[in-house]
PDB file of C-alpha atoms and ligand atoms in Angstrom:
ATOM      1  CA  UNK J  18     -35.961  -3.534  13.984  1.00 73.00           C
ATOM      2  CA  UNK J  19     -35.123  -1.043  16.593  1.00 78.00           C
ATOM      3  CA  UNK J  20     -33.018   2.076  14.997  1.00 93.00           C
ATOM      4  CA  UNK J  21     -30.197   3.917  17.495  1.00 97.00           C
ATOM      5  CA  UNK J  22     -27.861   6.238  16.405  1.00 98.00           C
ATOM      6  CA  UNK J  23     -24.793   7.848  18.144  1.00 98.00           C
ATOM      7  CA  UNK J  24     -24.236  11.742  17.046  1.00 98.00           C
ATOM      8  CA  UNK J  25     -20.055  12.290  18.226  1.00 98.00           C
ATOM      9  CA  UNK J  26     -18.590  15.548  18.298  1.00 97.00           C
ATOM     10  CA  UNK J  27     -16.733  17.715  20.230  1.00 97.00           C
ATOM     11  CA  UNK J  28     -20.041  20.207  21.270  1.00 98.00           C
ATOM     12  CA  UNK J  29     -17.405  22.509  22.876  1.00 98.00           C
ATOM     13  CA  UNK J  30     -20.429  24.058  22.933  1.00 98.00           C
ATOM     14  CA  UNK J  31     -23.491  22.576  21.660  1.00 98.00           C
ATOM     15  CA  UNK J  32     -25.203  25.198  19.204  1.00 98.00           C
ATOM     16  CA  UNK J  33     -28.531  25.657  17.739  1.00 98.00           C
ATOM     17  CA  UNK J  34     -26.979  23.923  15.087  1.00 98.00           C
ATOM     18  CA  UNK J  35     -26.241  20.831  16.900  1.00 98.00           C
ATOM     19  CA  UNK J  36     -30.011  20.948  18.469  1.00 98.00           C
ATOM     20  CA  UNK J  37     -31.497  21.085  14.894  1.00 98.00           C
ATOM     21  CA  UNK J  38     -29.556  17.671  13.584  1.00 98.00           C
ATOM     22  CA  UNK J  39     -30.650  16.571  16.783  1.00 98.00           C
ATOM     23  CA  UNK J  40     -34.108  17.163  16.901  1.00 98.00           C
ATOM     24  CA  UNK J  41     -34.424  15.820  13.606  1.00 98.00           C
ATOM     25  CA  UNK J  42     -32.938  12.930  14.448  1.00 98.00           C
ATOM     26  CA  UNK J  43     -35.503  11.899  17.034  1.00 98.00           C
ATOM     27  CA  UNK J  44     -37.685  11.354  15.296  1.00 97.00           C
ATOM     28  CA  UNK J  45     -35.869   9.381  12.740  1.00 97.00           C
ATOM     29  CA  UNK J  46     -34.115   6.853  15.231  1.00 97.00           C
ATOM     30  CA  UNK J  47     -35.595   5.087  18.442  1.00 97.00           C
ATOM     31  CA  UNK J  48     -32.480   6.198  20.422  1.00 97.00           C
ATOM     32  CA  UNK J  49     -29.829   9.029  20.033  1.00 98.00           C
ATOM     33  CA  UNK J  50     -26.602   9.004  22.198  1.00 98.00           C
ATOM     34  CA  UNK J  51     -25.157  12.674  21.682  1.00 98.00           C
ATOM     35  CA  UNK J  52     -21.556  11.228  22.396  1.00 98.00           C
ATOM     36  CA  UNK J  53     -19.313  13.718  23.333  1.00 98.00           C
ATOM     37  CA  UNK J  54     -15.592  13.195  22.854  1.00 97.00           C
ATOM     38  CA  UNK J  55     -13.173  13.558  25.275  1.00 95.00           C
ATOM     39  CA  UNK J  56     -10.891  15.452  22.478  1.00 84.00           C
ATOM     40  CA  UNK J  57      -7.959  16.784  24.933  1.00 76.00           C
ATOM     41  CA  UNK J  58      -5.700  17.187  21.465  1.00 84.00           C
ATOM     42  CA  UNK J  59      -8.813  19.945  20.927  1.00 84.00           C
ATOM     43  CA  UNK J  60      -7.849  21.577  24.100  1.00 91.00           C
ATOM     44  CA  UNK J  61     -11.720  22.489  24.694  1.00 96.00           C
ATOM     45  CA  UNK J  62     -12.846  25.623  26.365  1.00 97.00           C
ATOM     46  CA  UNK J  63     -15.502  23.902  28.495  1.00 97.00           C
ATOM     47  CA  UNK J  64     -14.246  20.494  30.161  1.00 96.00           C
ATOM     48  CA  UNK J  65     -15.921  17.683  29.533  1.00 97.00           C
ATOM     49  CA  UNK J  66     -18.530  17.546  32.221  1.00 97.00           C
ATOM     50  CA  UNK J  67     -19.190  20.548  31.429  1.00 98.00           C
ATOM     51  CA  UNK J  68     -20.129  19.976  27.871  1.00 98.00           C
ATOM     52  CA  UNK J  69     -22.046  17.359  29.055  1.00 98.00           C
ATOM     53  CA  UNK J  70     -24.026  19.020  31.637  1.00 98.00           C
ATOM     54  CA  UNK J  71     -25.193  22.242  28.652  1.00 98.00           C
ATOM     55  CA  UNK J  72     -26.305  19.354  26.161  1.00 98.00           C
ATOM     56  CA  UNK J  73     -27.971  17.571  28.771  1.00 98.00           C
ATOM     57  CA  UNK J  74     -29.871  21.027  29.786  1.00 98.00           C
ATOM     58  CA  UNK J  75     -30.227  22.450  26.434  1.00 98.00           C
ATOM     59  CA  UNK J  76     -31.404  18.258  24.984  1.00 98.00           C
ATOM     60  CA  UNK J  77     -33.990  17.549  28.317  1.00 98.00           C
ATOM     61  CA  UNK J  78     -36.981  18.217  26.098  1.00 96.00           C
ATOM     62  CA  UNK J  79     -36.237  15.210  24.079  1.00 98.00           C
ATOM     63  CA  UNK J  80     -37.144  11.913  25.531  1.00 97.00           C
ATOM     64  CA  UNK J  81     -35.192   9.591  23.688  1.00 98.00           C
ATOM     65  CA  UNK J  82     -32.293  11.165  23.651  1.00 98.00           C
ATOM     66  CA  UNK J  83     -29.339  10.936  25.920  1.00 98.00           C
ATOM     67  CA  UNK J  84     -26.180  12.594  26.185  1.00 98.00           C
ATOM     68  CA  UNK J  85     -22.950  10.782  27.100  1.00 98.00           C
ATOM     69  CA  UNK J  86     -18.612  11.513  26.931  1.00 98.00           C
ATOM     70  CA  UNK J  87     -16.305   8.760  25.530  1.00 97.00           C
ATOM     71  CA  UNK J  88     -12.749   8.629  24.284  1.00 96.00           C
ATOM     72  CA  UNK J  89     -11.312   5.976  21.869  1.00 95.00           C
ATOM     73  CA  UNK J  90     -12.608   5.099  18.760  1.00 96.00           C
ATOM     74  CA  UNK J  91     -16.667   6.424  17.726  1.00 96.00           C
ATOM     75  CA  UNK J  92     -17.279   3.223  16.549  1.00 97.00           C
ATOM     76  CA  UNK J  93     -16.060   0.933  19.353  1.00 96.00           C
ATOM     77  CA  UNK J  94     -18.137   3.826  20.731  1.00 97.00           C
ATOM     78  CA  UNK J  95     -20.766   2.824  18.876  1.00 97.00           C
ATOM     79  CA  UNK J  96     -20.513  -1.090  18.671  1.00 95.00           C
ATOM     80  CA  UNK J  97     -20.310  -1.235  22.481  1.00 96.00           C
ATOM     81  CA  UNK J  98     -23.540   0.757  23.057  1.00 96.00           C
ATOM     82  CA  UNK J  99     -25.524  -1.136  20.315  1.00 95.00           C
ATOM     83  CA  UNK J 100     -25.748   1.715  18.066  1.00 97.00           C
ATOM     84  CA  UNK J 101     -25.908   0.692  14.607  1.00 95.00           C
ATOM     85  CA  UNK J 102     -25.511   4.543  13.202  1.00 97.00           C
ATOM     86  CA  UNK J 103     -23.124   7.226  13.279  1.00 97.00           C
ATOM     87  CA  UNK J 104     -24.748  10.057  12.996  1.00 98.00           C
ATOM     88  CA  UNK J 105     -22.825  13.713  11.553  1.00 98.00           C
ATOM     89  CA  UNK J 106     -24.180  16.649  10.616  1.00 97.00           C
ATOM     90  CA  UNK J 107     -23.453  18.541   7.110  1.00 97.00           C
ATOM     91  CA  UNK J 108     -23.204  22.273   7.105  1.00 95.00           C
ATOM     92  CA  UNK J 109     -21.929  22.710   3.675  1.00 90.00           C
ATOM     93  CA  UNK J 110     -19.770  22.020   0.756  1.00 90.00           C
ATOM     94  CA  UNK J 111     -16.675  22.505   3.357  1.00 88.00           C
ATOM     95  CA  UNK J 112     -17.980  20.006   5.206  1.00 93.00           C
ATOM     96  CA  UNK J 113     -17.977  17.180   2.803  1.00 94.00           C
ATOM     97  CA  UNK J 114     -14.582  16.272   2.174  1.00 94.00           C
ATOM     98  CA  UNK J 115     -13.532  15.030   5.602  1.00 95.00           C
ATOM     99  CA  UNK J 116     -16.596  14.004   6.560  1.00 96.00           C
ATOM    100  CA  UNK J 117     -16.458  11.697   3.242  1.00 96.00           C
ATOM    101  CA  UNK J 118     -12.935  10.654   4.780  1.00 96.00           C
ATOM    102  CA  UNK J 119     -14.254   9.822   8.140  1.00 96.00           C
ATOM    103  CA  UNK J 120     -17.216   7.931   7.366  1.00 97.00           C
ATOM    104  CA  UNK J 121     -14.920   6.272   4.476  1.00 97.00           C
ATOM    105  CA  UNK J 122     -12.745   5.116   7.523  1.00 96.00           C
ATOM    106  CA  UNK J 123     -15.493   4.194   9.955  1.00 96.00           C
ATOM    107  CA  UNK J 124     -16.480   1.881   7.645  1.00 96.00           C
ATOM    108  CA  UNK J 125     -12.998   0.307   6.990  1.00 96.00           C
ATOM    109  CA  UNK J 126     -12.460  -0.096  10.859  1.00 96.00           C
ATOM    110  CA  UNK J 127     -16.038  -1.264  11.559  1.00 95.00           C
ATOM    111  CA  UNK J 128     -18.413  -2.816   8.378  1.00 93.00           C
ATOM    112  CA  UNK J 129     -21.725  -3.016  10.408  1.00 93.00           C
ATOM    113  CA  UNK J 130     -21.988   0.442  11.575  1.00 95.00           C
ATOM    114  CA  UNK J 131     -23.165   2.707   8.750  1.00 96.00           C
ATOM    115  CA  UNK J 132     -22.680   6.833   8.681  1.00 97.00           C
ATOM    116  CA  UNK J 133     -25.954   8.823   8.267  1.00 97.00           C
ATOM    117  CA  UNK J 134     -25.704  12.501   7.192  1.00 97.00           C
ATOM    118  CA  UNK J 135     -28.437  15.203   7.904  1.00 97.00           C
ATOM    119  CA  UNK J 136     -28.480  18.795   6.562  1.00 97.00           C
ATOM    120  CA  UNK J 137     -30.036  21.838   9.287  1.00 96.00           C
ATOM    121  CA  UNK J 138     -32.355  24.300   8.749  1.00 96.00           C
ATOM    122  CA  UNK J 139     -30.505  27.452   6.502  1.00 95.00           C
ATOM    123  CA  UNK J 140     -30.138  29.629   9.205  1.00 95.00           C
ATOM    124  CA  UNK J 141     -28.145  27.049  11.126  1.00 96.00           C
ATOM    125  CA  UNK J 142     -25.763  26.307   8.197  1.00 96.00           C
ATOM    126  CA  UNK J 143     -23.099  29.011   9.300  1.00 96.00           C
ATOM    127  CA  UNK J 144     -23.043  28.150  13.371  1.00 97.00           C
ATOM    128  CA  UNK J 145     -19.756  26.571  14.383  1.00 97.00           C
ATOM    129  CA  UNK J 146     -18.853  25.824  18.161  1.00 97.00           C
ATOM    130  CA  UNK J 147     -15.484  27.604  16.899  1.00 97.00           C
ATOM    131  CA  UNK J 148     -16.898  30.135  15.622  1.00 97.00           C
ATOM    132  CA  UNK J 149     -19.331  30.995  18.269  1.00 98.00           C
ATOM    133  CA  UNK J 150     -16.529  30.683  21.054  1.00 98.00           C
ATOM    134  CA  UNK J 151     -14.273  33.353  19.194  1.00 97.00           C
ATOM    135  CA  UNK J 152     -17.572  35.735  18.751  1.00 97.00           C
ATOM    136  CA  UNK J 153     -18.569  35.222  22.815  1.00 97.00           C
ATOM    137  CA  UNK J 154     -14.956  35.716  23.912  1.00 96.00           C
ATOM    138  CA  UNK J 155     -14.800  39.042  22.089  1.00 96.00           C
ATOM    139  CA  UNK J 156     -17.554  40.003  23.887  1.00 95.00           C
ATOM    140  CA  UNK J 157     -20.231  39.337  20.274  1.00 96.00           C
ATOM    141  CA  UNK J 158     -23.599  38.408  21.491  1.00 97.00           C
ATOM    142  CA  UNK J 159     -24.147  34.941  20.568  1.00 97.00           C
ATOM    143  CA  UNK J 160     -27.835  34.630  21.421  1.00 97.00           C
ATOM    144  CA  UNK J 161     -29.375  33.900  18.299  1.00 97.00           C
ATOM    145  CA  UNK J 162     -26.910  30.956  18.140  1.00 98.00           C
ATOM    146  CA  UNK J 163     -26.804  28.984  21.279  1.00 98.00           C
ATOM    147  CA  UNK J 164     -29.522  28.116  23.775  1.00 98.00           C
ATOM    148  CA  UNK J 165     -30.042  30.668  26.946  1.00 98.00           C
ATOM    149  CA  UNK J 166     -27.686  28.529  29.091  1.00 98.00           C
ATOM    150  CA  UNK J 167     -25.498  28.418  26.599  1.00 98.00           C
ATOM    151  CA  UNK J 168     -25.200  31.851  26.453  1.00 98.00           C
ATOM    152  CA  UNK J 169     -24.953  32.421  30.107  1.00 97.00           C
ATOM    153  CA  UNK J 170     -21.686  29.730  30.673  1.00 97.00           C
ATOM    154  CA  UNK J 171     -19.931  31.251  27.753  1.00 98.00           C
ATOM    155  CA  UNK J 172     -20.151  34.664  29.619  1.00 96.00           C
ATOM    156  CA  UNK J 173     -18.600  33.235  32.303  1.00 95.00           C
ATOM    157  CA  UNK J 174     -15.519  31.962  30.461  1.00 94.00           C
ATOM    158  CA  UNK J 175     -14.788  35.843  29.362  1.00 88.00           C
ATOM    159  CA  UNK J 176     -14.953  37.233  32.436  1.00 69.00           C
ATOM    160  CA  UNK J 177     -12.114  35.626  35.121  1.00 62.00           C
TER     161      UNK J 177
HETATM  162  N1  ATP B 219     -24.657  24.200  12.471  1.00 57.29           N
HETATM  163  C1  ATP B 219     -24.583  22.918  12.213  1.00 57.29           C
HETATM  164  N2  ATP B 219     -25.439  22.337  11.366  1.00 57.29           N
HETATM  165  C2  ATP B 219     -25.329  21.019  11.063  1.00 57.29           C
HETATM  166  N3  ATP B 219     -24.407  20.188  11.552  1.00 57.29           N
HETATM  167  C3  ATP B 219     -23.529  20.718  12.412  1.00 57.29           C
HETATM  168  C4  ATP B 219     -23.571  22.093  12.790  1.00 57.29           C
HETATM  169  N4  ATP B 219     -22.546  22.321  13.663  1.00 57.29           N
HETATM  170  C5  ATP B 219     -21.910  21.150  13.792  1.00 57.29           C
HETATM  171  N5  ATP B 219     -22.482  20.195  13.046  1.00 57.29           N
HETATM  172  C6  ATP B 219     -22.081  18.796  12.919  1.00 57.29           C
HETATM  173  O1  ATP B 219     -22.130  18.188  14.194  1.00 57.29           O
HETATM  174  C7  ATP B 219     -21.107  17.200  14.310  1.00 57.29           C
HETATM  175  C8  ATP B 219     -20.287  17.482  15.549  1.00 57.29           C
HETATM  176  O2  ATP B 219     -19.675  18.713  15.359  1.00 57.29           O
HETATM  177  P1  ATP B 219     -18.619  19.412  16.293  1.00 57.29           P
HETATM  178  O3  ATP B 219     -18.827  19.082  17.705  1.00 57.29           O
HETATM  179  O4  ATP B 219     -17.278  19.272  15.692  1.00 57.29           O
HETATM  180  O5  ATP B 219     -19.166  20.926  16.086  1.00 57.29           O
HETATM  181  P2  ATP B 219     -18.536  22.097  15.299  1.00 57.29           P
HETATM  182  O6  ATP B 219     -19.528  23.200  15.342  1.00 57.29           O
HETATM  183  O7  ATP B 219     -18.047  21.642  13.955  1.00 57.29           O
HETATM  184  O8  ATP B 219     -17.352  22.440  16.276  1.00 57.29           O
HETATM  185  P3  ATP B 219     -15.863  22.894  15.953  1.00 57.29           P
HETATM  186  O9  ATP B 219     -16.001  24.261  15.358  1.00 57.29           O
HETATM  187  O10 ATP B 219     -15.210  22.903  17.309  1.00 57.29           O
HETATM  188  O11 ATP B 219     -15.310  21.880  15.000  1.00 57.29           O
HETATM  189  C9  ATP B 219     -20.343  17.255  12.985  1.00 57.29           C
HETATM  190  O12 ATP B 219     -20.859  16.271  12.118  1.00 57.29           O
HETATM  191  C10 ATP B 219     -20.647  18.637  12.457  1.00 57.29           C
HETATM  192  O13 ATP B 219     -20.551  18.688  11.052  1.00 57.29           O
HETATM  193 MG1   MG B 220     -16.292  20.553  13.626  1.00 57.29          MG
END
């Protein structure tokens, strides 16, 4: 039985983080939508193509993996693409309790899709996209945290 798996998240922007849950990840499932939500209530620094277009770039080197935006529901998300997972990353103690709350009410609104949880690497357990936008927009360098292009885009955003 074929294995897909839909990782949803903001990615406002993807981090080293986010490529290390989804590296593993590939080679866990046979497919891996990165699905990137729309989030407007968020009010995102990069606009959605935009997020779309780094995770693409920064995700290329991984074959069965593809990167795609929705809004709505992850798991009419999910259900509509054929993805049987919902895949979320944990970070850390912090992490747990709405994460345990989501996938507690992903399962109420949809029994057939199940939540899978992977843990990074230790040096990616403190990376945030939130965290990493405040550092680059104070002019921190942010290298060791993002890819390259990453990097690059968010430098753009500080200077007008
Ligand atoms: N460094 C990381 N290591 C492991 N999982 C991560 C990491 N960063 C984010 N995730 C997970 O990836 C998923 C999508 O996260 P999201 O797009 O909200 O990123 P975020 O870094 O938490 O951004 P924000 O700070 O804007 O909330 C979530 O399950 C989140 O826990
Ligand atoms: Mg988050």
């Amino acid at each position: 039985m074929k294995r897909n798996a839909a990782y949803p998240g903001t990615f406002d922007p993807i981090t080293n983080g986010h490529h290390d849950i989804v590296r593993r990840a590939a080679t866990i499932f046979d497919r891996v939508v990165v699905a990137i939500a729309a989030n407007p209530n968020k009010t995102p620094l990069f606009s959605l193509t935009e997020r779309i277009d780094l995770a693409r770039r920064v995700l290329s080197d991984l074959p069965n993996v593809e990167v795609t935006g929705y809004s709505g529901l992850t798991v009419d998300f999910a259900r509509s693409n054929g993805l049987d997972v919902v895949l979320r990353g944990l970070r850390a103690v912090s992490d747990f309790e709405f994460e345990f709350q989501l996938a507690n009410m992903s399962r109420h609104l949809s029994r057939d899709i199940e939540t899978v949880f992977l843990t990074p690497q230790e040096q990616f357990t403190f990376i945030s996209s939130t965290l990493v936008r405040e550092v680059a927009l104070l002019g921190g360098d942010v290298s060791q945290f993002v890819h390259p292009l990453v990097a690059a885009e968010l430098k753009k955003k500080r200077t007008p």
